[in-house]
C-alpha cells in the first residue's frame, strides 16, 4: 500500500472505532431508557391498584430526599416520565439505525480501499 492509501485506511479505521464507541453508548442509553420506562410503568400499575379514596401518604423522590405529594401529582409525574422515556427510546433507536448504516459503510470503504490497493 502506498502512503496516501495507507493514511486513508488509517483515517477510516479511526472513524470506524469512534462510530463503534458511539454505537455502544447509544445502545446502553436505550437499555437505560427501557429500564426506566419499565420501572415507572410498574410503579404506576401498583399505585393504580390502591383505592382512590385512601388518605395514604405518598412520597416522591426528588434527588436525595422524599417529598410528600398527592396521588394525582405522582401519577401525572409517572405518566410524563413514561412518555419521556418512550420518546427518548424512539429517538435513540433511530440514531442506532443510523450508526449501524454508518459502520457498514465505513467497513465497506476500508475493504474497497484495501482491495483496490492490493490489485494495483
mmCIF file with all atom_site columns, N, CA and C in Angstrom, residues 1-6 9 108-120:
data_model
loop_
_atom_site.group_PDB
_atom_site.id
_atom_site.type_symbol
_atom_site.label_atom_id
_atom_site.label_alt_id
_atom_site.label_comp_id
_atom_site.label_asym_id
_atom_site.label_entity_id
_atom_site.label_seq_id
_atom_site.pdbx_PDB_ins_code
_atom_site.Cartn_x
_atom_site.Cartn_y
_atom_site.Cartn_z
_atom_site.occupancy
_atom_site.B_iso_or_equiv
_atom_site.pdbx_formal_charge
_atom_site.auth_seq_id
_atom_site.auth_comp_id
_atom_site.auth_asym_id
_atom_site.auth_atom_id
_atom_site.pdbx_PDB_model_num
ATOM 1  N N  . UNK A 1 1   ? 0.845   -1.193 0.000  1.00 0.00 ? 1   UNK A N  1
ATOM 2  C CA . UNK A 1 1   ? 0.000   0.000  0.000  1.00 0.00 ? 1   UNK A CA 1
ATOM 3  C C  . UNK A 1 1   ? 0.885   1.249  0.000  1.00 0.00 ? 1   UNK A C  1
ATOM 4  N N  . UNK A 1 2   ? 0.551   2.185  -0.861 1.00 0.00 ? 2   UNK A N  1
ATOM 5  C CA . UNK A 1 2   ? 1.330   3.412  -0.816 1.00 0.00 ? 2   UNK A CA 1
ATOM 6  C C  . UNK A 1 2   ? 0.861   4.278  0.358  1.00 0.00 ? 2   UNK A C  1
ATOM 7  N N  . UNK A 1 3   ? 1.592   5.303  0.657  1.00 0.00 ? 3   UNK A N  1
ATOM 8  C CA . UNK A 1 3   ? 1.357   6.062  1.894  1.00 0.00 ? 3   UNK A CA 1
ATOM 9  C C  . UNK A 1 3   ? 0.004   6.782  1.906  1.00 0.00 ? 3   UNK A C  1
ATOM 10 N N  . UNK A 1 4   ? -0.449  7.290  0.762  1.00 0.00 ? 4   UNK A N  1
ATOM 11 C CA . UNK A 1 4   ? -1.733  8.011  0.764  1.00 0.00 ? 4   UNK A CA 1
ATOM 12 C C  . UNK A 1 4   ? -2.904  7.064  1.033  1.00 0.00 ? 4   UNK A C  1
ATOM 13 N N  . UNK A 1 5   ? -2.877  5.874  0.429  1.00 0.00 ? 5   UNK A N  1
ATOM 14 C CA . UNK A 1 5   ? -3.947  4.900  0.661  1.00 0.00 ? 5   UNK A CA 1
ATOM 15 C C  . UNK A 1 5   ? -3.870  4.385  2.097  1.00 0.00 ? 5   UNK A C  1
ATOM 16 N N  . UNK A 1 6   ? -2.645  4.169  2.560  1.00 0.00 ? 6   UNK A N  1
ATOM 17 C CA . UNK A 1 6   ? -2.465  3.717  3.937  1.00 0.00 ? 6   UNK A CA 1
ATOM 18 C C  . UNK A 1 6   ? -3.021  4.744  4.919  1.00 0.00 ? 6   UNK A C  1
ATOM 19 N N  . UNK A 1 9   ? -6.858  4.613  4.809  1.00 0.00 ? 9   UNK A N  1
ATOM 20 C CA . UNK A 1 9   ? -7.356  3.437  5.526  1.00 0.00 ? 9   UNK A CA 1
ATOM 21 C C  . UNK A 1 9   ? -7.269  3.663  7.023  1.00 0.00 ? 9   UNK A C  1
ATOM 22 N N  . UNK A 1 108 ? -17.164 -1.105 4.502  1.00 0.00 ? 108 UNK A N  1
ATOM 23 C CA . UNK A 1 108 ? -17.096 -1.332 3.052  1.00 0.00 ? 108 UNK A CA 1
ATOM 24 C C  . UNK A 1 108 ? -16.035 -0.445 2.416  1.00 0.00 ? 108 UNK A C  1
ATOM 25 N N  . UNK A 1 109 ? -15.950 0.799  2.851  1.00 0.00 ? 109 UNK A N  1
ATOM 26 C CA . UNK A 1 109 ? -14.944 1.707  2.304  1.00 0.00 ? 109 UNK A CA 1
ATOM 27 C C  . UNK A 1 109 ? -13.531 1.212  2.597  1.00 0.00 ? 109 UNK A C  1
ATOM 28 N N  . UNK A 1 110 ? -13.317 0.715  3.803  1.00 0.00 ? 110 UNK A N  1
ATOM 29 C CA . UNK A 1 110 ? -11.999 0.173  4.165  1.00 0.00 ? 110 UNK A CA 1
ATOM 30 C C  . UNK A 1 110 ? -11.682 -1.031 3.289  1.00 0.00 ? 110 UNK A C  1
ATOM 31 N N  . UNK A 1 111 ? -12.651 -1.926 3.119  1.00 0.00 ? 111 UNK A N  1
ATOM 32 C CA . UNK A 1 111 ? -12.431 -3.110 2.297  1.00 0.00 ? 111 UNK A CA 1
ATOM 33 C C  . UNK A 1 111 ? -12.145 -2.734 0.847  1.00 0.00 ? 111 UNK A C  1
ATOM 34 N N  . UNK A 1 112 ? -12.898 -1.772 0.306  1.00 0.00 ? 112 UNK A N  1
ATOM 35 C CA . UNK A 1 112 ? -12.686 -1.347 -1.077 1.00 0.00 ? 112 UNK A CA 1
ATOM 36 C C  . UNK A 1 112 ? -11.303 -0.726 -1.266 1.00 0.00 ? 112 UNK A C  1
ATOM 37 N N  . UNK A 1 113 ? -10.875 0.083  -0.294 1.00 0.00 ? 113 UNK A N  1
ATOM 38 C CA . UNK A 1 113 ? -9.564  0.704  -0.403 1.00 0.00 ? 113 UNK A CA 1
ATOM 39 C C  . UNK A 1 113 ? -8.439  -0.335 -0.362 1.00 0.00 ? 113 UNK A C  1
ATOM 40 N N  . UNK A 1 114 ? -8.550  -1.277 0.555  1.00 0.00 ? 114 UNK A N  1
ATOM 41 C CA . UNK A 1 114 ? -7.513  -2.312 0.651  1.00 0.00 ? 114 UNK A CA 1
ATOM 42 C C  . UNK A 1 114 ? -7.529  -3.213 -0.563 1.00 0.00 ? 114 UNK A C  1
ATOM 43 N N  . UNK A 1 115 ? -8.715  -3.492 -1.074 1.00 0.00 ? 115 UNK A N  1
ATOM 44 C CA . UNK A 1 115 ? -8.834  -4.332 -2.261 1.00 0.00 ? 115 UNK A CA 1
ATOM 45 C C  . UNK A 1 115 ? -8.237  -3.634 -3.484 1.00 0.00 ? 115 UNK A C  1
ATOM 46 N N  . UNK A 1 116 ? -8.564  -2.337 -3.653 1.00 0.00 ? 116 UNK A N  1
ATOM 47 C CA . UNK A 1 116 ? -8.040  -1.585 -4.809 1.00 0.00 ? 116 UNK A CA 1
ATOM 48 C C  . UNK A 1 116 ? -6.524  -1.411 -4.691 1.00 0.00 ? 116 UNK A C  1
ATOM 49 N N  . UNK A 1 117 ? -6.031  -1.247 -3.481 1.00 0.00 ? 117 UNK A N  1
ATOM 50 C CA . UNK A 1 117 ? -4.590  -1.074 -3.297 1.00 0.00 ? 117 UNK A CA 1
ATOM 51 C C  . UNK A 1 117 ? -3.828  -2.370 -3.558 1.00 0.00 ? 117 UNK A C  1
ATOM 52 N N  . UNK A 1 118 ? -4.436  -3.498 -3.176 1.00 0.00 ? 118 UNK A N  1
ATOM 53 C CA . UNK A 1 118 ? -3.749  -4.771 -3.389 1.00 0.00 ? 118 UNK A CA 1
ATOM 54 C C  . UNK A 1 118 ? -3.804  -5.214 -4.851 1.00 0.00 ? 118 UNK A C  1
ATOM 55 N N  . UNK A 1 119 ? -4.790  -4.735 -5.613 1.00 0.00 ? 119 UNK A N  1
ATOM 56 C CA . UNK A 1 119 ? -4.899  -5.124 -7.017 1.00 0.00 ? 119 UNK A CA 1
ATOM 57 C C  . UNK A 1 119 ? -3.984  -4.294 -7.909 1.00 0.00 ? 119 UNK A C  1
ATOM 58 N N  . UNK A 1 120 ? -3.503  -3.175 -7.391 1.00 0.00 ? 120 UNK A N  1
ATOM 59 C CA . UNK A 1 120 ? -2.610  -2.317 -8.195 1.00 0.00 ? 120 UNK A CA 1
ATOM 60 C C  . UNK A 1 120 ? -1.245  -2.875 -8.331 1.00 0.00 ? 120 UNK A C  1
#
